[in-house]
C-alpha cells in the first residue's frame, strides 16, 4: 500500500485501525502509546545475545516508524518512550503509576510477555488475527487459564526461555514443564530449594544452566520504574480531531479514512 508520494503506508494504516478497533470496544477515558526507542536497551548490556537473531524489519516499514507517530499525534494520541528501555517497560511503568489513582488500565499488545502486568487495576488484551479481535485477560481469567498468578509468569518465562527474544532459559525445559514446576513450587527459588525432589534429568539441567536461569529471569521481567514522564491530563481521549483530516489527506491514508469515516 503506497500513497500518492510513493511512501508505503500499510503499517501506519494497520496500526491506526487496530488502535481505533480497540477504542471502540474499550471506550477509554485516556490513551497513551508506548514505543521502543532503538534496538539497544539495558537487556543487551546484561546479555549480548538478547534479540540478536531477530531479522531487521522489512525495508518498506522503516520510514513508517516516524510517520505512524506523527499520524497518531495528529489524532491527539500521546507518544512516549525512553532510550535504553523497551516499550514493555514503559507500559509496565504506566500501569503501576496509574494503580491507585482511580484510573484502571487496559494494555493492548500482541506480546504475551505483558501478561505478567495483569493486576486488579490492569487488564491485558492480546491481539489475535483480524481487527477488533483480542484475547482479553483480567486476573481471574489468567489464573483460570494458566493455573498461576501473573507475577509467576515471569518465572515460567525464565525457565522456558524465549526464542524470539534470544535467551535460552534452562535448556531442555519447555513451557509445559516450566508451568508445572511453578504450579508446584511457586517460584524459581522454591524449585531450587526442592531440587532433590525433581527428576534426575531436571536436576542436571537446572544445575548446568543455573547462571543462565538467573539471567533469563532478569531479562524476562518487565521493569516498572522507568524514568518516564507524562501528563495524564494530556492523555484524555477526545475522539476524532478535525486536524487529523489534514494529516490523513496529506499522506494519502485512504483506507484509514474509509474505516474511521472521517
mmCIF file of N, CA and C in Angstrom, residues 81-151:
data_model
loop_
_atom_site.group_PDB
_atom_site.id
_atom_site.type_symbol
_atom_site.label_atom_id
_atom_site.label_comp_id
_atom_site.label_asym_id
_atom_site.label_seq_id
_atom_site.Cartn_x
_atom_site.Cartn_y
_atom_site.Cartn_z
ATOM 1 N N UNK A 81 8.316 7.133 25.071
ATOM 2 C CA UNK A 81 9.340 6.098 25.011
ATOM 3 C C UNK A 81 10.573 6.611 25.723
ATOM 4 N N UNK A 82 11.400 5.710 26.227
ATOM 5 C CA UNK A 82 12.609 6.093 26.950
ATOM 6 C C UNK A 82 13.785 5.308 26.387
ATOM 7 N N UNK A 83 14.826 5.994 25.865
ATOM 8 C CA UNK A 83 16.001 5.283 25.353
ATOM 9 C C UNK A 83 16.595 4.367 26.421
ATOM 10 N N UNK A 84 17.001 3.184 25.998
ATOM 11 C CA UNK A 84 17.583 2.226 26.923
ATOM 12 C C UNK A 84 16.580 1.271 27.536
ATOM 13 N N UNK A 85 15.302 1.532 27.288
ATOM 14 C CA UNK A 85 14.241 0.658 27.790
ATOM 15 C C UNK A 85 13.316 0.283 26.640
ATOM 16 N N UNK A 86 12.613 -0.823 26.815
ATOM 17 C CA UNK A 86 11.657 -1.249 25.802
ATOM 18 C C UNK A 86 10.291 -0.622 26.059
ATOM 19 N N UNK A 87 9.460 -0.654 25.032
ATOM 20 C CA UNK A 87 8.087 -0.178 25.194
ATOM 21 C C UNK A 87 7.389 -0.931 26.322
ATOM 22 N N UNK A 88 7.692 -2.228 26.457
ATOM 23 C CA UNK A 88 7.082 -3.035 27.524
ATOM 24 C C UNK A 88 7.361 -2.440 28.902
ATOM 25 N N UNK A 89 8.588 -1.954 29.108
ATOM 26 C CA UNK A 89 8.953 -1.360 30.392
ATOM 27 C C UNK A 89 8.190 -0.061 30.628
ATOM 28 N N UNK A 90 8.013 0.710 29.566
ATOM 29 C CA UNK A 90 7.232 1.946 29.681
ATOM 30 C C UNK A 90 5.780 1.623 30.010
ATOM 31 N N UNK A 91 5.244 0.601 29.348
ATOM 32 C CA UNK A 91 3.867 0.187 29.617
ATOM 33 C C UNK A 91 3.717 -0.253 31.074
ATOM 34 N N UNK A 92 4.657 -1.056 31.543
ATOM 35 C CA UNK A 92 4.611 -1.504 32.929
ATOM 36 C C UNK A 92 4.671 -0.353 33.905
ATOM 37 N N UNK A 93 5.504 0.623 33.603
ATOM 38 C CA UNK A 93 5.630 1.802 34.461
ATOM 39 C C UNK A 93 4.327 2.586 34.507
ATOM 40 N N UNK A 94 3.687 2.739 33.355
ATOM 41 C CA UNK A 94 2.411 3.462 33.299
ATOM 42 C C UNK A 94 1.348 2.753 34.133
ATOM 43 N N UNK A 95 1.259 1.429 34.000
ATOM 44 C CA UNK A 95 0.216 0.704 34.742
ATOM 45 C C UNK A 95 0.420 0.824 36.247
ATOM 46 N N UNK A 96 1.681 0.803 36.680
ATOM 47 C CA UNK A 96 1.965 0.938 38.113
ATOM 48 C C UNK A 96 1.651 2.353 38.589
ATOM 49 N N UNK A 97 2.022 3.352 37.778
ATOM 50 C CA UNK A 97 1.734 4.736 38.163
ATOM 51 C C UNK A 97 0.236 4.992 38.271
ATOM 52 N N UNK A 98 -0.521 4.367 37.394
ATOM 53 C CA UNK A 98 -1.968 4.591 37.381
ATOM 54 C C UNK A 98 -2.692 3.834 38.491
ATOM 55 N N UNK A 99 -2.101 2.746 38.956
ATOM 56 C CA UNK A 99 -2.722 1.969 40.030
ATOM 57 C C UNK A 99 -2.887 2.851 41.269
ATOM 58 N N UNK A 100 -4.065 2.882 41.793
ATOM 59 C CA UNK A 100 -4.309 3.692 42.978
ATOM 60 C C UNK A 100 -4.728 5.116 42.689
ATOM 61 N N UNK A 101 -4.745 5.505 41.414
ATOM 62 C CA UNK A 101 -5.169 6.867 41.069
ATOM 63 C C UNK A 101 -6.658 6.930 40.758
ATOM 64 N N UNK A 102 -7.295 5.771 40.716
ATOM 65 C CA UNK A 102 -8.699 5.742 40.341
ATOM 66 C C UNK A 102 -8.904 5.486 38.867
ATOM 67 N N UNK A 103 -7.800 5.366 38.119
ATOM 68 C CA UNK A 103 -7.881 5.080 36.685
ATOM 69 C C UNK A 103 -7.405 3.653 36.449
ATOM 70 N N UNK A 104 -8.311 2.763 36.124
ATOM 71 C CA UNK A 104 -7.927 1.405 35.740
ATOM 72 C C UNK A 104 -7.363 1.434 34.326
ATOM 73 N N UNK A 105 -6.484 0.499 34.024
ATOM 74 C CA UNK A 105 -5.814 0.489 32.728
ATOM 75 C C UNK A 105 -6.062 -0.812 31.982
ATOM 76 N N UNK A 106 -5.962 -0.717 30.669
ATOM 77 C CA UNK A 106 -6.001 -1.886 29.794
ATOM 78 C C UNK A 106 -4.829 -1.791 28.838
ATOM 79 N N UNK A 107 -4.007 -2.815 28.793
ATOM 80 C CA UNK A 107 -2.866 -2.873 27.887
ATOM 81 C C UNK A 107 -3.285 -3.627 26.631
ATOM 82 N N UNK A 108 -2.983 -3.050 25.486
ATOM 83 C CA UNK A 108 -3.250 -3.701 24.199
ATOM 84 C C UNK A 108 -1.919 -4.016 23.534
ATOM 85 N N UNK A 109 -1.679 -5.287 23.231
ATOM 86 C CA UNK A 109 -0.399 -5.687 22.646
ATOM 87 C C UNK A 109 -0.541 -7.049 21.980
ATOM 88 N N UNK A 110 0.408 -7.355 21.120
ATOM 89 C CA UNK A 110 0.487 -8.689 20.556
ATOM 90 C C UNK A 110 1.487 -9.555 21.291
ATOM 91 N N UNK A 111 2.099 -9.018 22.354
ATOM 92 C CA UNK A 111 3.191 -9.665 23.067
ATOM 93 C C UNK A 111 2.699 -10.267 24.383
ATOM 94 N N UNK A 112 2.763 -11.583 24.492
ATOM 95 C CA UNK A 112 2.299 -12.263 25.698
ATOM 96 C C UNK A 112 3.175 -11.972 26.917
ATOM 97 N N UNK A 113 4.379 -11.450 26.711
ATOM 98 C CA UNK A 113 5.220 -11.096 27.851
ATOM 99 C C UNK A 113 4.484 -10.148 28.797
ATOM 100 N N UNK A 114 3.591 -9.342 28.242
ATOM 101 C CA UNK A 114 2.884 -8.341 29.037
ATOM 102 C C UNK A 114 1.836 -8.938 29.968
ATOM 103 N N UNK A 115 1.582 -10.230 29.849
ATOM 104 C CA UNK A 115 0.629 -10.874 30.759
ATOM 105 C C UNK A 115 1.083 -10.775 32.212
ATOM 106 N N UNK A 116 2.382 -10.632 32.430
ATOM 107 C CA UNK A 116 2.887 -10.505 33.796
ATOM 108 C C UNK A 116 2.404 -9.227 34.475
ATOM 109 N N UNK A 117 1.899 -8.271 33.694
ATOM 110 C CA UNK A 117 1.446 -6.993 34.244
ATOM 111 C C UNK A 117 -0.007 -7.020 34.708
ATOM 112 N N UNK A 118 -0.711 -8.113 34.454
ATOM 113 C CA UNK A 118 -2.112 -8.197 34.866
ATOM 114 C C UNK A 118 -2.211 -7.999 36.378
ATOM 115 N N UNK A 119 -3.160 -7.160 36.769
ATOM 116 C CA UNK A 119 -3.349 -6.827 38.180
ATOM 117 C C UNK A 119 -4.815 -6.459 38.396
ATOM 118 N N UNK A 120 -5.234 -6.297 39.652
ATOM 119 C CA UNK A 120 -6.631 -5.911 39.890
ATOM 120 C C UNK A 120 -7.043 -4.643 39.150
ATOM 121 N N UNK A 121 -6.078 -3.749 38.903
ATOM 122 C CA UNK A 121 -6.391 -2.490 38.214
ATOM 123 C C UNK A 121 -5.934 -2.476 36.760
ATOM 124 N N UNK A 122 -5.415 -3.609 36.273
ATOM 125 C CA UNK A 122 -4.893 -3.628 34.903
ATOM 126 C C UNK A 122 -5.234 -4.931 34.185
ATOM 127 N N UNK A 123 -5.944 -4.807 33.075
ATOM 128 C CA UNK A 123 -6.215 -5.940 32.192
ATOM 129 C C UNK A 123 -5.244 -5.908 31.018
ATOM 130 N N UNK A 124 -5.059 -7.037 30.377
ATOM 131 C CA UNK A 124 -4.217 -7.119 29.182
ATOM 132 C C UNK A 124 -5.020 -7.770 28.067
ATOM 133 N N UNK A 125 -5.047 -7.102 26.926
ATOM 134 C CA UNK A 125 -5.694 -7.640 25.733
ATOM 135 C C UNK A 125 -4.617 -8.025 24.738
ATOM 136 N N UNK A 126 -4.599 -9.286 24.332
ATOM 137 C CA UNK A 126 -3.618 -9.775 23.374
ATOM 138 C C UNK A 126 -4.257 -9.824 21.987
ATOM 139 N N UNK A 127 -3.617 -9.161 21.039
ATOM 140 C CA UNK A 127 -4.124 -9.125 19.670
ATOM 141 C C UNK A 127 -4.179 -10.522 19.069
ATOM 142 N N UNK A 128 -5.267 -10.817 18.406
ATOM 143 C CA UNK A 128 -5.418 -12.032 17.626
ATOM 144 C C UNK A 128 -5.495 -11.629 16.147
ATOM 145 N N UNK A 129 -5.692 -12.573 15.268
ATOM 146 C CA UNK A 129 -5.789 -12.252 13.846
ATOM 147 C C UNK A 129 -7.045 -11.431 13.573
ATOM 148 N N UNK A 130 -6.887 -10.429 12.710
ATOM 149 C CA UNK A 130 -8.024 -9.601 12.344
ATOM 150 C C UNK A 130 -8.170 -8.401 13.258
ATOM 151 N N UNK A 131 -8.858 -7.396 12.790
ATOM 152 C CA UNK A 131 -9.076 -6.185 13.573
ATOM 153 C C UNK A 131 -10.207 -6.391 14.582
ATOM 154 N N UNK A 132 -10.005 -5.850 15.773
ATOM 155 C CA UNK A 132 -11.029 -5.933 16.805
ATOM 156 C C UNK A 132 -11.157 -7.294 17.448
ATOM 157 N N UNK A 133 -10.137 -8.138 17.286
ATOM 158 C CA UNK A 133 -10.176 -9.493 17.833
ATOM 159 C C UNK A 133 -9.075 -9.639 18.881
ATOM 160 N N UNK A 134 -9.440 -9.801 20.129
ATOM 161 C CA UNK A 134 -8.474 -9.843 21.225
ATOM 162 C C UNK A 134 -8.794 -10.988 22.184
ATOM 163 N N UNK A 135 -7.761 -11.496 22.811
ATOM 164 C CA UNK A 135 -7.960 -12.388 23.944
ATOM 165 C C UNK A 135 -7.828 -11.506 25.184
ATOM 166 N N UNK A 136 -8.909 -11.350 25.895
ATOM 167 C CA UNK A 136 -8.950 -10.403 26.998
ATOM 168 C C UNK A 136 -8.696 -11.112 28.323
ATOM 169 N N UNK A 137 -7.716 -10.590 29.062
ATOM 170 C CA UNK A 137 -7.358 -11.181 30.349
ATOM 171 C C UNK A 137 -7.540 -10.172 31.477
ATOM 172 N N UNK A 138 -8.282 -10.581 32.494
ATOM 173 C CA UNK A 138 -8.156 -9.947 33.793
ATOM 174 C C UNK A 138 -7.475 -10.968 34.697
ATOM 175 N N UNK A 139 -7.329 -10.636 35.964
ATOM 176 C CA UNK A 139 -6.576 -11.522 36.852
ATOM 177 C C UNK A 139 -7.231 -12.902 36.960
ATOM 178 N N UNK A 140 -8.546 -12.929 37.101
ATOM 179 C CA UNK A 140 -9.248 -14.208 37.263
ATOM 180 C C UNK A 140 -9.130 -15.073 36.016
ATOM 181 N N UNK A 141 -9.254 -14.453 34.846
ATOM 182 C CA UNK A 141 -9.166 -15.207 33.588
ATOM 183 C C UNK A 141 -7.774 -15.789 33.399
ATOM 184 N N UNK A 142 -6.744 -15.025 33.789
ATOM 185 C CA UNK A 142 -5.372 -15.522 33.652
ATOM 186 C C UNK A 142 -5.133 -16.716 34.571
ATOM 187 N N UNK A 143 -5.523 -16.577 35.824
ATOM 188 C CA UNK A 143 -5.311 -17.663 36.789
ATOM 189 C C UNK A 143 -6.062 -18.917 36.359
ATOM 190 N N UNK A 144 -7.257 -18.741 35.842
ATOM 191 C CA UNK A 144 -8.051 -19.890 35.402
ATOM 192 C C UNK A 144 -7.375 -20.618 34.245
ATOM 193 N N UNK A 145 -6.801 -19.867 33.310
ATOM 194 C CA UNK A 145 -6.176 -20.493 32.144
ATOM 195 C C UNK A 145 -4.811 -21.083 32.452
ATOM 196 N N UNK A 146 -4.002 -20.379 33.227
ATOM 197 C CA UNK A 146 -2.611 -20.776 33.426
ATOM 198 C C UNK A 146 -2.365 -21.528 34.731
ATOM 199 N N UNK A 147 -3.223 -21.343 35.719
ATOM 200 C CA UNK A 147 -3.020 -22.014 36.995
ATOM 201 C C UNK A 147 -1.920 -21.410 37.835
ATOM 202 N N UNK A 148 -1.514 -20.196 37.502
ATOM 203 C CA UNK A 148 -0.505 -19.446 38.249
ATOM 204 C C UNK A 148 -0.953 -17.989 38.297
ATOM 205 N N UNK A 149 -0.233 -17.171 39.070
ATOM 206 C CA UNK A 149 -0.516 -15.743 39.094
ATOM 207 C C UNK A 149 0.272 -15.048 37.981
ATOM 208 N N UNK A 150 -0.118 -13.842 37.597
ATOM 209 C CA UNK A 150 0.641 -13.121 36.572
ATOM 210 C C UNK A 150 2.111 -12.931 36.930
ATOM 211 N N UNK A 151 2.403 -12.659 38.191
ATOM 212 C CA UNK A 151 3.798 -12.481 38.603
ATOM 213 C C UNK A 151 4.598 -13.765 38.417
#
